[in-house]
PDB file of C-alpha atoms in Angstrom:
ATOM      1  CA  MET O   1     -16.432   3.528   1.964  1.00  0.00           C
ATOM      2  CA  ARG O   2     -17.632   6.963   2.899  1.00  0.00           C
ATOM      3  CA  ASN O   3     -19.783   7.416   6.039  1.00  0.00           C
ATOM      4  CA  ALA O   4     -19.741   3.683   6.839  1.00  0.00           C
ATOM      5  CA  ARG O   5     -21.675   2.717   9.998  1.00  0.00           C
ATOM      6  CA  PRO O   6     -21.882  -0.630  11.801  1.00  0.00           C
ATOM      7  CA  PRO O   7     -25.118  -2.508  11.014  1.00  0.00           C
ATOM      8  CA  LYS O   8     -27.878  -2.644  13.640  1.00  0.00           C
ATOM      9  CA  PRO O   9     -27.760  -5.786  15.850  1.00  0.00           C
ATOM     10  CA  GLY O  10     -31.178  -7.029  14.701  1.00  0.00           C
ATOM     11  CA  ARG O  11     -30.056  -7.260  11.109  1.00  0.00           C
ATOM     12  CA  ARG O  12     -26.791  -9.111  11.648  1.00  0.00           C
ATOM     13  CA  ARG O  13     -28.000 -12.691  11.120  1.00  0.00           C
ATOM     14  CA  ARG O  14     -29.845 -11.906   7.900  1.00  0.00           C
ATOM     15  CA  GLY O  15     -26.979  -9.709   6.795  1.00  0.00           C
ATOM     16  CA  LEU O  16     -24.495 -12.512   7.451  1.00  0.00           C
ATOM     17  CA  ARG O  17     -26.341 -14.884   5.099  1.00  0.00           C
ATOM     18  CA  ARG O  18     -26.381 -12.227   2.412  1.00  0.00           C
ATOM     19  CA  LEU O  19     -22.722 -11.492   3.037  1.00  0.00           C
ATOM     20  CA  VAL O  20     -21.712 -15.147   2.609  1.00  0.00           C
ATOM     21  CA  THR O  21     -23.714 -15.502  -0.592  1.00  0.00           C
ATOM     22  CA  ALA O  22     -22.482 -12.234  -2.083  1.00  0.00           C
ATOM     23  CA  PHE O  23     -18.922 -12.912  -1.032  1.00  0.00           C
ATOM     24  CA  MET O  24     -18.843 -16.370  -2.623  1.00  0.00           C
ATOM     25  CA  LEU O  25     -20.268 -15.091  -5.908  1.00  0.00           C
ATOM     26  CA  VAL O  26     -18.073 -12.036  -6.062  1.00  0.00           C
ATOM     27  CA  ALA O  27     -14.974 -13.858  -4.843  1.00  0.00           C
ATOM     28  CA  GLY O  28     -15.452 -16.568  -7.470  1.00  0.00           C
ATOM     29  CA  ALA O  29     -15.660 -13.984 -10.224  1.00  0.00           C
ATOM     30  CA  GLY O  30     -12.646 -12.172  -8.809  1.00  0.00           C
ATOM     31  CA  TRP O  31     -10.638 -15.403  -8.684  1.00  0.00           C
ATOM     32  CA  LEU O  32     -11.297 -16.102 -12.356  1.00  0.00           C
ATOM     33  CA  VAL O  33     -10.302 -12.552 -13.289  1.00  0.00           C
ATOM     34  CA  ARG O  34      -7.069 -12.779 -11.312  1.00  0.00           C
ATOM     35  CA  VAL O  35      -6.117 -16.128 -12.824  1.00  0.00           C
ATOM     36  CA  ALA O  36      -6.656 -14.656 -16.282  1.00  0.00           C
ATOM     37  CA  ARG O  37      -4.378 -11.706 -15.447  1.00  0.00           C
ATOM     38  CA  ARG O  38      -1.682 -13.702 -13.682  1.00  0.00           C
ATOM     39  CA  ARG O  39       1.875 -12.500 -14.293  1.00  0.00           C
ATOM     40  CA  HIS O  40       5.169 -14.142 -13.444  1.00  0.00           C
ATOM     41  CA  VAL O  41       6.124 -12.779 -10.038  1.00  0.00           C
ATOM     42  CA  PHE O  42       9.750 -12.378  -8.982  1.00  0.00           C
ATOM     43  CA  TRP O  43       9.590 -12.662  -5.209  1.00  0.00           C
ATOM     44  CA  ALA O  44      11.108 -14.590  -2.326  1.00  0.00           C
ATOM     45  CA  PRO O  45      10.827 -13.820   1.382  1.00  0.00           C
ATOM     46  CA  PRO O  46      13.403 -11.432   2.830  1.00  0.00           C
ATOM     47  CA  ALA O  47      16.066 -12.773   5.170  1.00  0.00           C
ATOM     48  CA  SER O  48      16.028  -9.841   7.609  1.00  0.00           C
ATOM     49  CA  LEU O  49      13.999 -10.186  10.800  1.00  0.00           C
ATOM     50  CA  VAL O  50      11.201  -7.991  12.135  1.00  0.00           C
ATOM     51  CA  ARG O  51      11.901  -5.811  15.146  1.00  0.00           C
ATOM     52  CA  HIS O  52       9.815  -3.124  16.831  1.00  0.00           C
ATOM     53  CA  ALA O  53      10.660   0.570  16.796  1.00  0.00           C
ATOM     54  CA  GLY O  54       7.235   2.132  17.168  1.00  0.00           C
ATOM     55  CA  LEU O  55       6.312   0.244  13.998  1.00  0.00           C
ATOM     56  CA  ALA O  56       7.233  -3.314  13.161  1.00  0.00           C
ATOM     57  CA  VAL O  57      10.248  -2.882  10.910  1.00  0.00           C
ATOM     58  CA  ARG O  58      12.971  -4.822   9.089  1.00  0.00           C
ATOM     59  CA  THR O  59      16.406  -3.276   8.846  1.00  0.00           C
ATOM     60  CA  THR O  60      19.426  -4.271   6.781  1.00  0.00           C
ATOM     61  CA  GLY O  61      22.794  -2.527   6.722  1.00  0.00           C
ATOM     62  CA  THR O  62      24.296  -0.162   9.282  1.00  0.00           C
ATOM     63  CA  HIS O  63      25.813   2.663   7.247  1.00  0.00           C
ATOM     64  CA  GLY O  64      25.204   4.774   4.180  1.00  0.00           C
ATOM     65  CA  ILE O  65      22.200   6.843   3.123  1.00  0.00           C
ATOM     66  CA  PRO O  66      19.005   5.467   4.730  1.00  0.00           C
ATOM     67  CA  ILE O  67      16.439   4.047   2.288  1.00  0.00           C
ATOM     68  CA  VAL O  68      12.851   3.651   3.516  1.00  0.00           C
ATOM     69  CA  LEU O  69      10.409   1.356   1.679  1.00  0.00           C
ATOM     70  CA  LEU O  70       6.670   1.909   2.292  1.00  0.00           C
ATOM     71  CA  HIS O  71       4.047  -0.626   1.203  1.00  0.00           C
ATOM     72  CA  GLY O  72       0.518  -0.084  -0.097  1.00  0.00           C
ATOM     73  CA  LEU O  73      -2.992  -0.544   1.308  1.00  0.00           C
ATOM     74  CA  ALA O  74      -3.924  -4.017   2.608  1.00  0.00           C
ATOM     75  CA  SER O  75      -0.313  -5.100   2.395  1.00  0.00           C
ATOM     76  CA  SER O  76       2.853  -5.169   4.489  1.00  0.00           C
ATOM     77  CA  GLY O  77       6.579  -4.611   4.195  1.00  0.00           C
ATOM     78  CA  LEU O  78       6.817  -8.200   2.992  1.00  0.00           C
ATOM     79  CA  VAL O  79       6.008  -6.971  -0.525  1.00  0.00           C
ATOM     80  CA  TRP O  80       9.597  -5.683  -0.630  1.00  0.00           C
ATOM     81  CA  GLY O  81      11.115  -9.158  -0.911  1.00  0.00           C
ATOM     82  CA  HIS O  82      14.676 -10.446  -0.944  1.00  0.00           C
ATOM     83  CA  HIS O  83      15.569  -8.636  -4.196  1.00  0.00           C
ATOM     84  CA  PHE O  84      15.443  -5.329  -2.318  1.00  0.00           C
ATOM     85  CA  GLU O  85      17.766  -6.417   0.469  1.00  0.00           C
ATOM     86  CA  VAL O  86      20.728  -5.849  -1.838  1.00  0.00           C
ATOM     87  CA  LEU O  87      20.183  -2.154  -1.076  1.00  0.00           C
ATOM     88  CA  GLY O  88      21.359  -2.869   2.459  1.00  0.00           C
ATOM     89  CA  ARG O  89      24.881  -3.683   1.309  1.00  0.00           C
ATOM     90  CA  ASP O  90      25.852  -0.059   0.825  1.00  0.00           C
ATOM     91  CA  HIS O  91      23.005   1.725   2.579  1.00  0.00           C
ATOM     92  CA  ARG O  92      20.793   1.444   5.606  1.00  0.00           C
ATOM     93  CA  LEU O  93      17.571  -0.213   4.458  1.00  0.00           C
ATOM     94  CA  ILE O  94      14.438   0.353   6.568  1.00  0.00           C
ATOM     95  CA  VAL O  95      11.215  -1.504   5.732  1.00  0.00           C
ATOM     96  CA  PRO O  96       8.317  -0.842   8.153  1.00  0.00           C
ATOM     97  CA  ASP O  97       4.814  -2.218   8.277  1.00  0.00           C
ATOM     98  CA  LEU O  98       2.665   0.915   8.193  1.00  0.00           C
ATOM     99  CA  TYR O  99       0.575   1.703  11.258  1.00  0.00           C
ATOM    100  CA  GLY O 100      -2.456  -0.589  11.389  1.00  0.00           C
ATOM    101  CA  PHE O 101      -1.111  -3.162   8.920  1.00  0.00           C
ATOM    102  CA  GLY O 102       0.936  -6.355   9.037  1.00  0.00           C
ATOM    103  CA  ASP O 103       2.885  -6.705  12.280  1.00  0.00           C
ATOM    104  CA  SER O 104       1.966  -3.084  13.105  1.00  0.00           C
ATOM    105  CA  VAL O 105      -1.739  -3.974  13.326  1.00  0.00           C
ATOM    106  CA  THR O 106      -3.562  -2.255  16.191  1.00  0.00           C
ATOM    107  CA  ARG O 107      -7.054  -2.111  17.662  1.00  0.00           C
ATOM    108  CA  ALA O 108      -6.997   1.697  17.717  1.00  0.00           C
ATOM    109  CA  PRO O 109     -10.356   3.053  16.499  1.00  0.00           C
ATOM    110  CA  THR O 110      -8.850   5.911  14.486  1.00  0.00           C
ATOM    111  CA  GLY O 111      -5.581   7.633  13.636  1.00  0.00           C
ATOM    112  CA  PHE O 112      -4.899   6.340  10.119  1.00  0.00           C
ATOM    113  CA  GLY O 113      -4.923   9.553   8.104  1.00  0.00           C
ATOM    114  CA  PRO O 114      -2.002  10.723   5.959  1.00  0.00           C
ATOM    115  CA  GLU O 115      -0.467  12.880   8.698  1.00  0.00           C
ATOM    116  CA  ASP O 116      -0.768  10.000  11.170  1.00  0.00           C
ATOM    117  CA  HIS O 117       1.066   7.583   8.879  1.00  0.00           C
ATOM    118  CA  VAL O 118       3.816  10.132   8.252  1.00  0.00           C
ATOM    119  CA  GLU O 119       4.341  10.790  11.951  1.00  0.00           C
ATOM    120  CA  HIS O 120       4.547   7.080  12.709  1.00  0.00           C
ATOM    121  CA  VAL O 121       7.225   6.683  10.035  1.00  0.00           C
ATOM    122  CA  VAL O 122       9.153   9.678  11.423  1.00  0.00           C
ATOM    123  CA  ALA O 123       8.918   8.278  14.964  1.00  0.00           C
ATOM    124  CA  CYS O 124      10.171   4.914  13.701  1.00  0.00           C
ATOM    125  CA  LEU O 125      13.215   6.572  12.089  1.00  0.00           C
ATOM    126  CA  GLN O 126      13.928   8.417  15.322  1.00  0.00           C
ATOM    127  CA  ALA O 127      13.662   5.216  17.346  1.00  0.00           C
ATOM    128  CA  LEU O 128      16.132   3.540  15.003  1.00  0.00           C
ATOM    129  CA  GLY O 129      18.536   6.478  15.184  1.00  0.00           C
ATOM    130  CA  ALA O 130      18.154   6.952  11.436  1.00  0.00           C
ATOM    131  CA  ASP O 131      17.097  10.597  11.552  1.00  0.00           C
ATOM    132  CA  ASP O 132      20.557  12.178  11.462  1.00  0.00           C
ATOM    133  CA  GLU O 133      20.521  12.620   7.669  1.00  0.00           C
ATOM    134  CA  PRO O 134      17.863  12.834   4.921  1.00  0.00           C
ATOM    135  CA  VAL O 135      16.451   9.552   3.652  1.00  0.00           C
ATOM    136  CA  VAL O 136      15.470   8.281   0.223  1.00  0.00           C
ATOM    137  CA  VAL O 137      11.825   7.332   0.732  1.00  0.00           C
ATOM    138  CA  VAL O 138      10.249   4.832  -1.653  1.00  0.00           C
ATOM    139  CA  GLY O 139       6.578   3.955  -1.777  1.00  0.00           C
ATOM    140  CA  HIS O 140       4.312   1.560  -3.608  1.00  0.00           C
ATOM    141  CA  SER O 141       0.673   2.548  -4.199  1.00  0.00           C
ATOM    142  CA  MET O 142      -0.624   4.121  -0.959  1.00  0.00           C
ATOM    143  CA  GLY O 143       2.935   4.072   0.343  1.00  0.00           C
ATOM    144  CA  ALA O 144       3.903   6.411  -2.500  1.00  0.00           C
ATOM    145  CA  LEU O 145       1.313   8.942  -1.301  1.00  0.00           C
ATOM    146  CA  ILE O 146       2.695   8.739   2.228  1.00  0.00           C
ATOM    147  CA  ALA O 147       6.213   9.205   0.827  1.00  0.00           C
ATOM    148  CA  LEU O 148       5.131  12.348  -1.028  1.00  0.00           C
ATOM    149  CA  ARG O 149       3.482  13.786   2.078  1.00  0.00           C
ATOM    150  CA  LEU O 150       6.589  13.023   4.131  1.00  0.00           C
ATOM    151  CA  ALA O 151       8.703  14.926   1.608  1.00  0.00           C
ATOM    152  CA  ALA O 152       6.290  17.881   1.556  1.00  0.00           C
ATOM    153  CA  THR O 153       5.809  18.200   5.304  1.00  0.00           C
ATOM    154  CA  HIS O 154       9.338  17.241   6.459  1.00  0.00           C
ATOM    155  CA  PRO O 155      11.597  18.563   3.681  1.00  0.00           C
ATOM    156  CA  ASP O 156      14.689  18.400   5.886  1.00  0.00           C
ATOM    157  CA  ARG O 157      14.224  14.646   6.343  1.00  0.00           C
ATOM    158  CA  VAL O 158      13.914  13.613   2.676  1.00  0.00           C
ATOM    159  CA  ARG O 159      16.692  13.445   0.086  1.00  0.00           C
ATOM    160  CA  ALA O 160      14.580  12.000  -2.753  1.00  0.00           C
ATOM    161  CA  VAL O 161      11.266  10.235  -3.422  1.00  0.00           C
ATOM    162  CA  VAL O 162      10.515   7.237  -5.624  1.00  0.00           C
ATOM    163  CA  GLY O 163       6.874   6.307  -6.162  1.00  0.00           C
ATOM    164  CA  PHE O 164       5.754   3.088  -7.855  1.00  0.00           C
ATOM    165  CA  ALA O 165       2.111   2.951  -9.012  1.00  0.00           C
ATOM    166  CA  ALA O 166       1.136   6.078  -7.073  1.00  0.00           C
ATOM    167  CA  PRO O 167      -2.683   6.539  -7.020  1.00  0.00           C
ATOM    168  CA  LEU O 168      -2.681  10.213  -8.013  1.00  0.00           C
ATOM    169  CA  TYR O 169      -6.360  10.654  -8.831  1.00  0.00           C
ATOM    170  CA  ARG O 170      -7.970  13.999  -9.636  1.00  0.00           C
ATOM    171  CA  THR O 171     -11.077  13.499  -7.476  1.00  0.00           C
ATOM    172  CA  PRO O 172     -12.426  10.982  -4.931  1.00  0.00           C
ATOM    173  CA  ALA O 173     -15.007   9.862  -7.515  1.00  0.00           C
ATOM    174  CA  ASP O 174     -12.254   9.202 -10.039  1.00  0.00           C
ATOM    175  CA  ALA O 175     -10.346   7.222  -7.406  1.00  0.00           C
ATOM    176  CA  ALA O 176     -13.360   5.062  -6.516  1.00  0.00           C
ATOM    177  CA  ALA O 177     -14.088   4.408 -10.182  1.00  0.00           C
ATOM    178  CA  HIS O 178     -10.557   3.161 -10.865  1.00  0.00           C
ATOM    179  CA  ILE O 179     -10.177   1.101  -7.690  1.00  0.00           C
ATOM    180  CA  GLY O 180     -13.664  -0.366  -7.927  1.00  0.00           C
ATOM    181  CA  GLY O 181     -13.148  -1.211 -11.577  1.00  0.00           C
ATOM    182  CA  ILE O 182     -10.297  -3.638 -10.950  1.00  0.00           C
ATOM    183  CA  ASP O 183     -12.518  -6.674 -10.393  1.00  0.00           C
ATOM    184  CA  PRO O 184     -15.756  -7.581  -8.557  1.00  0.00           C
ATOM    185  CA  LEU O 185     -14.034  -8.352  -5.238  1.00  0.00           C
ATOM    186  CA  ALA O 186     -12.234  -5.014  -5.141  1.00  0.00           C
ATOM    187  CA  LYS O 187     -15.444  -3.206  -6.032  1.00  0.00           C
ATOM    188  CA  MET O 188     -17.229  -4.834  -3.106  1.00  0.00           C
ATOM    189  CA  PHE O 189     -14.625  -3.633  -0.618  1.00  0.00           C
ATOM    190  CA  VAL O 190     -14.343  -0.116  -2.019  1.00  0.00           C
ATOM    191  CA  LEU O 191     -17.950   0.763  -2.741  1.00  0.00           C
ATOM    192  CA  GLU O 192     -20.191  -1.591  -0.724  1.00  0.00           C
ATOM    193  CA  THR O 193     -19.566  -0.247   2.752  1.00  0.00           C
ATOM    194  CA  THR O 194     -21.806  -2.524   4.851  1.00  0.00           C
ATOM    195  CA  THR O 195     -20.582  -5.683   3.164  1.00  0.00           C
ATOM    196  CA  ALA O 196     -16.971  -4.572   3.486  1.00  0.00           C
ATOM    197  CA  TYR O 197     -17.476  -3.758   7.174  1.00  0.00           C
ATOM    198  CA  ARG O 198     -18.922  -7.178   7.934  1.00  0.00           C
ATOM    199  CA  ALA O 199     -16.237  -8.961   5.958  1.00  0.00           C
ATOM    200  CA  CYS O 200     -13.532  -6.997   7.754  1.00  0.00           C
ATOM    201  CA  GLN O 201     -15.062  -7.827  11.139  1.00  0.00           C
ATOM    202  CA  TRP O 202     -15.076 -11.513  10.242  1.00  0.00           C
ATOM    203  CA  VAL O 203     -11.423 -11.257   9.226  1.00  0.00           C
ATOM    204  CA  CYS O 204     -10.507  -9.731  12.605  1.00  0.00           C
ATOM    205  CA  GLU O 205     -12.249 -12.592  14.423  1.00  0.00           C
ATOM    206  CA  HIS O 206     -10.854 -15.379  12.201  1.00  0.00           C
ATOM    207  CA  ARG O 207      -7.412 -14.101  11.220  1.00  0.00           C
ATOM    208  CA  THR O 208      -5.846 -17.484  10.396  1.00  0.00           C
ATOM    209  CA  ALA O 209      -8.780 -18.711   8.329  1.00  0.00           C
ATOM    210  CA  ALA O 210      -9.015 -15.329   6.602  1.00  0.00           C
ATOM    211  CA  GLY O 211      -5.337 -15.521   5.648  1.00  0.00           C
ATOM    212  CA  LEU O 212      -5.809 -18.943   4.071  1.00  0.00           C
ATOM    213  CA  LEU O 213      -8.940 -17.745   2.261  1.00  0.00           C
ATOM    214  CA  SER O 214      -7.083 -14.688   0.985  1.00  0.00           C
ATOM    215  CA  GLN O 215      -4.334 -16.928  -0.352  1.00  0.00           C
ATOM    216  CA  LEU O 216      -6.952 -18.981  -2.209  1.00  0.00           C
ATOM    217  CA  LEU O 217      -8.666 -15.907  -3.640  1.00  0.00           C
ATOM    218  CA  ARG O 218      -5.440 -14.212  -4.711  1.00  0.00           C
ATOM    219  CA  PRO O 219      -3.662 -16.738  -6.964  1.00  0.00           C
ATOM    220  CA  ASP O 220      -1.829 -13.819  -8.592  1.00  0.00           C
ATOM    221  CA  LEU O 221       0.133 -13.125  -5.375  1.00  0.00           C
ATOM    222  CA  PRO O 222       2.726 -15.103  -3.393  1.00  0.00           C
ATOM    223  CA  GLY O 223       0.993 -16.888  -0.524  1.00  0.00           C
ATOM    224  CA  ALA O 224       2.719 -14.950   2.262  1.00  0.00           C
ATOM    225  CA  ILE O 225       1.794 -11.607   0.707  1.00  0.00           C
ATOM    226  CA  ALA O 226      -1.815 -12.682   0.139  1.00  0.00           C
ATOM    227  CA  ARG O 227      -2.072 -13.721   3.801  1.00  0.00           C
ATOM    228  CA  ASP O 228      -0.648 -10.398   4.965  1.00  0.00           C
ATOM    229  CA  GLY O 229      -3.321  -8.673   2.903  1.00  0.00           C
ATOM    230  CA  VAL O 230      -5.900  -9.349   5.643  1.00  0.00           C
ATOM    231  CA  ARG O 231      -3.725  -8.300   8.578  1.00  0.00           C
ATOM    232  CA  HIS O 232      -5.493  -5.042   9.327  1.00  0.00           C
ATOM    233  CA  THR O 233      -8.704  -3.850  10.978  1.00  0.00           C
ATOM    234  CA  TRP O 234     -11.751  -2.079   9.648  1.00  0.00           C
ATOM    235  CA  PRO O 235     -10.608   1.325  11.023  1.00  0.00           C
ATOM    236  CA  SER O 236      -7.060   1.019   9.634  1.00  0.00           C
ATOM    237  CA  TYR O 237      -8.290  -0.177   6.243  1.00  0.00           C
ATOM    238  CA  SER O 238     -11.271   2.121   5.753  1.00  0.00           C
ATOM    239  CA  GLU O 239      -9.719   5.293   7.163  1.00  0.00           C
ATOM    240  CA  SER O 240      -6.492   4.797   5.207  1.00  0.00           C
ATOM    241  CA  LEU O 241      -8.464   4.202   2.019  1.00  0.00           C
ATOM    242  CA  GLN O 242     -10.735   7.181   2.561  1.00  0.00           C
ATOM    243  CA  ARG O 243      -8.242   9.741   3.843  1.00  0.00           C
ATOM    244  CA  VAL O 244      -4.940   8.705   2.284  1.00  0.00           C
ATOM    245  CA  ILE O 245      -6.143   7.578  -1.165  1.00  0.00           C
ATOM    246  CA  LEU O 246      -9.669   8.770  -1.977  1.00  0.00           C
ATOM    247  CA  ALA O 247      -9.217  12.220  -0.446  1.00  0.00           C
ATOM    248  CA  ALA O 248      -5.537  12.634  -1.327  1.00  0.00           C
ATOM    249  CA  ASP O 249      -4.168  16.067  -2.179  1.00  0.00           C
ATOM    250  CA  SER O 250      -0.877  14.655  -3.460  1.00  0.00           C
ATOM    251  CA  ARG O 251      -1.069  16.554  -6.739  1.00  0.00           C
ATOM    252  CA  GLU O 252      -0.886  19.788  -4.777  1.00  0.00           C
ATOM    253  CA  LEU O 253       1.821  18.355  -2.528  1.00  0.00           C
ATOM    254  CA  LEU O 254       4.036  17.719  -5.553  1.00  0.00           C
ATOM    255  CA  GLU O 255       4.324  21.446  -6.172  1.00  0.00           C
ATOM    256  CA  ARG O 256       5.648  21.967  -2.622  1.00  0.00           C
ATOM    257  CA  ILE O 257       8.251  19.193  -2.639  1.00  0.00           C
ATOM    258  CA  GLU O 258      11.801  20.431  -3.010  1.00  0.00           C
ATOM    259  CA  ALA O 259      13.462  17.017  -3.277  1.00  0.00           C
ATOM    260  CA  PRO O 260      13.739  15.122  -6.598  1.00  0.00           C
ATOM    261  CA  VAL O 261      10.702  12.902  -7.275  1.00  0.00           C
ATOM    262  CA  HIS O 262      10.668   9.924  -9.643  1.00  0.00           C
ATOM    263  CA  LEU O 263       7.238   8.411 -10.369  1.00  0.00           C
ATOM    264  CA  VAL O 264       6.788   5.098 -12.179  1.00  0.00           C
ATOM    265  CA  ALA O 265       3.487   3.884 -13.621  1.00  0.00           C
ATOM    266  CA  GLY O 266       2.859   0.432 -15.032  1.00  0.00           C
ATOM    267  CA  GLY O 267       1.636   0.467 -18.607  1.00  0.00           C
ATOM    268  CA  ALA O 268      -0.855  -2.299 -17.764  1.00  0.00           C
ATOM    269  CA  ASP O 269      -1.908  -0.860 -14.392  1.00  0.00           C
ATOM    270  CA  ARG O 270      -5.692  -0.516 -14.147  1.00  0.00           C
ATOM    271  CA  VAL O 271      -5.582   0.819 -10.590  1.00  0.00           C
ATOM    272  CA  CYS O 272      -3.238   3.719 -11.317  1.00  0.00           C
ATOM    273  CA  PRO O 273      -3.194   4.118 -15.107  1.00  0.00           C
ATOM    274  CA  GLN O 274      -0.490   6.177 -16.771  1.00  0.00           C
ATOM    275  CA  LYS O 275      -3.018   8.885 -17.599  1.00  0.00           C
ATOM    276  CA  SER O 276      -2.939   9.730 -13.888  1.00  0.00           C
ATOM    277  CA  PHE O 277       0.310  11.500 -14.772  1.00  0.00           C
ATOM    278  CA  ASP O 278      -1.646  14.016 -16.849  1.00  0.00           C
ATOM    279  CA  GLY O 279      -1.317  17.532 -15.468  1.00  0.00           C
ATOM    280  CA  LEU O 280       1.241  16.632 -12.799  1.00  0.00           C
ATOM    281  CA  ASP O 281       3.739  19.316 -11.989  1.00  0.00           C
ATOM    282  CA  GLY O 282       6.661  19.546  -9.628  1.00  0.00           C
ATOM    283  CA  ARG O 283       9.986  21.313  -9.291  1.00  0.00           C
ATOM    284  CA  HIS O 284      12.097  18.200  -9.814  1.00  0.00           C
ATOM    285  CA  LEU O 285       9.588  15.662 -11.102  1.00  0.00           C
ATOM    286  CA  HIS O 286      10.484  12.820 -13.462  1.00  0.00           C
ATOM    287  CA  ARG O 287       7.783  10.498 -14.791  1.00  0.00           C
ATOM    288  CA  GLU O 288       8.229   7.092 -16.388  1.00  0.00           C
ATOM    289  CA  VAL O 289       5.942   4.333 -17.729  1.00  0.00           C
ATOM    290  CA  TRP O 290       7.014   0.687 -17.744  1.00  0.00           C
ATOM    291  CA  PRO O 291       5.116  -1.196 -20.494  1.00  0.00           C
ATOM    292  CA  GLY O 292       3.504  -4.509 -19.631  1.00  0.00           C
ATOM    293  CA  ILE O 293       3.634  -3.970 -15.851  1.00  0.00           C
ATOM    294  CA  ASP O 294       0.466  -3.871 -13.772  1.00  0.00           C
ATOM    295  CA  HIS O 295      -0.092  -2.479 -10.278  1.00  0.00           C
ATOM    296  CA  HIS O 296       2.232  -4.921  -8.500  1.00  0.00           C
ATOM    297  CA  VAL O 297       5.424  -3.219  -9.644  1.00  0.00           C
ATOM    298  CA  PRO O 298       7.714  -4.429  -6.790  1.00  0.00           C
ATOM    299  CA  LEU O 299       6.690  -8.038  -7.479  1.00  0.00           C
ATOM    300  CA  LEU O 300       6.930  -7.931 -11.256  1.00  0.00           C
ATOM    301  CA  ALA O 301      10.056  -5.817 -11.754  1.00  0.00           C
ATOM    302  CA  PRO O 302      12.058  -5.813  -8.487  1.00  0.00           C
ATOM    303  CA  LYS O 303      15.496  -5.524 -10.106  1.00  0.00           C
ATOM    304  CA  ARG O 304      14.351  -2.589 -12.196  1.00  0.00           C
ATOM    305  CA  CYS O 305      12.894  -1.005  -9.055  1.00  0.00           C
ATOM    306  CA  VAL O 306      16.224  -1.440  -7.257  1.00  0.00           C
ATOM    307  CA  ALA O 307      18.085   0.160 -10.179  1.00  0.00           C
ATOM    308  CA  THR O 308      15.679   3.123 -10.126  1.00  0.00           C
ATOM    309  CA  ILE O 309      16.149   3.591  -6.380  1.00  0.00           C
ATOM    310  CA  ARG O 310      19.932   3.485  -6.767  1.00  0.00           C
ATOM    311  CA  ASP O 311      19.785   6.104  -9.498  1.00  0.00           C
ATOM    312  CA  MET O 312      17.911   8.421  -7.143  1.00  0.00           C
ATOM    313  CA  ILE O 313      20.455   8.025  -4.334  1.00  0.00           C
ATOM    314  CA  GLY O 314      23.047   9.993  -6.246  1.00  0.00           C
ATOM    315  CA  VAL O 315      20.687  12.735  -7.433  1.00  0.00           C
TER     316      VAL O 315
END
């Protein structure tokens, strides 16, 4: 993903044939791997509607401590399904699509670094009038890294942080090794920059077809979530991956965060294994491993996630 450049025009036709062949082979292998690892997912679409407040956002509830749910890379707020809306009964629940993803997709050529994502979330809270008291910010995967940065850089805005499957790697090489080791399809998009660029360009030009193809290739995910997985652009995907995940300094950020932090790792998570907790330090850090859970924590254990979030509200 590093130093990716668009291919030269003269090579596009030949490159397209190679892309189709490689994609079919790799995607087929990835499909078989995902079927073999399929888990029972507890998910149904949320009832709340999307509105726009800088970011596309769903809101539930009008009073109580605000709770913000941030999704991961190549995803959307839809991953926080109807199980999480119970939080809106006693609190103000805010579920945005991060900048450049889902209904917040944009053609902007840059602006998807960690500070950018944080500022978009802050602006969204201000637009909603939800910035009058500190929030409990919850993140899954990349969203957990954004939540940690929000807590470190805006300590007056954050009451507590909950991170599910946070990719807290020691080095960019370690991050690429873990992400690329998930399955052949993931490896292609993380490490093979030219192929990933071309595939992402095709997705942008054929969004509907790409969504249906993504649903076919991701039998381990609910259809709506699989389709949302391609609702981004090459800049939003590649820059977020490179700057937010591969080059993250979240381990150092943890030492600066004054709010309580609760991190959860899935015992079966190959993307963010529990050993990523090794050496972590923070003033008010609590770490927990949930056996048998892989990277898709909000889909596999939503009720347990909700209970964890509620526990942090009173801390």
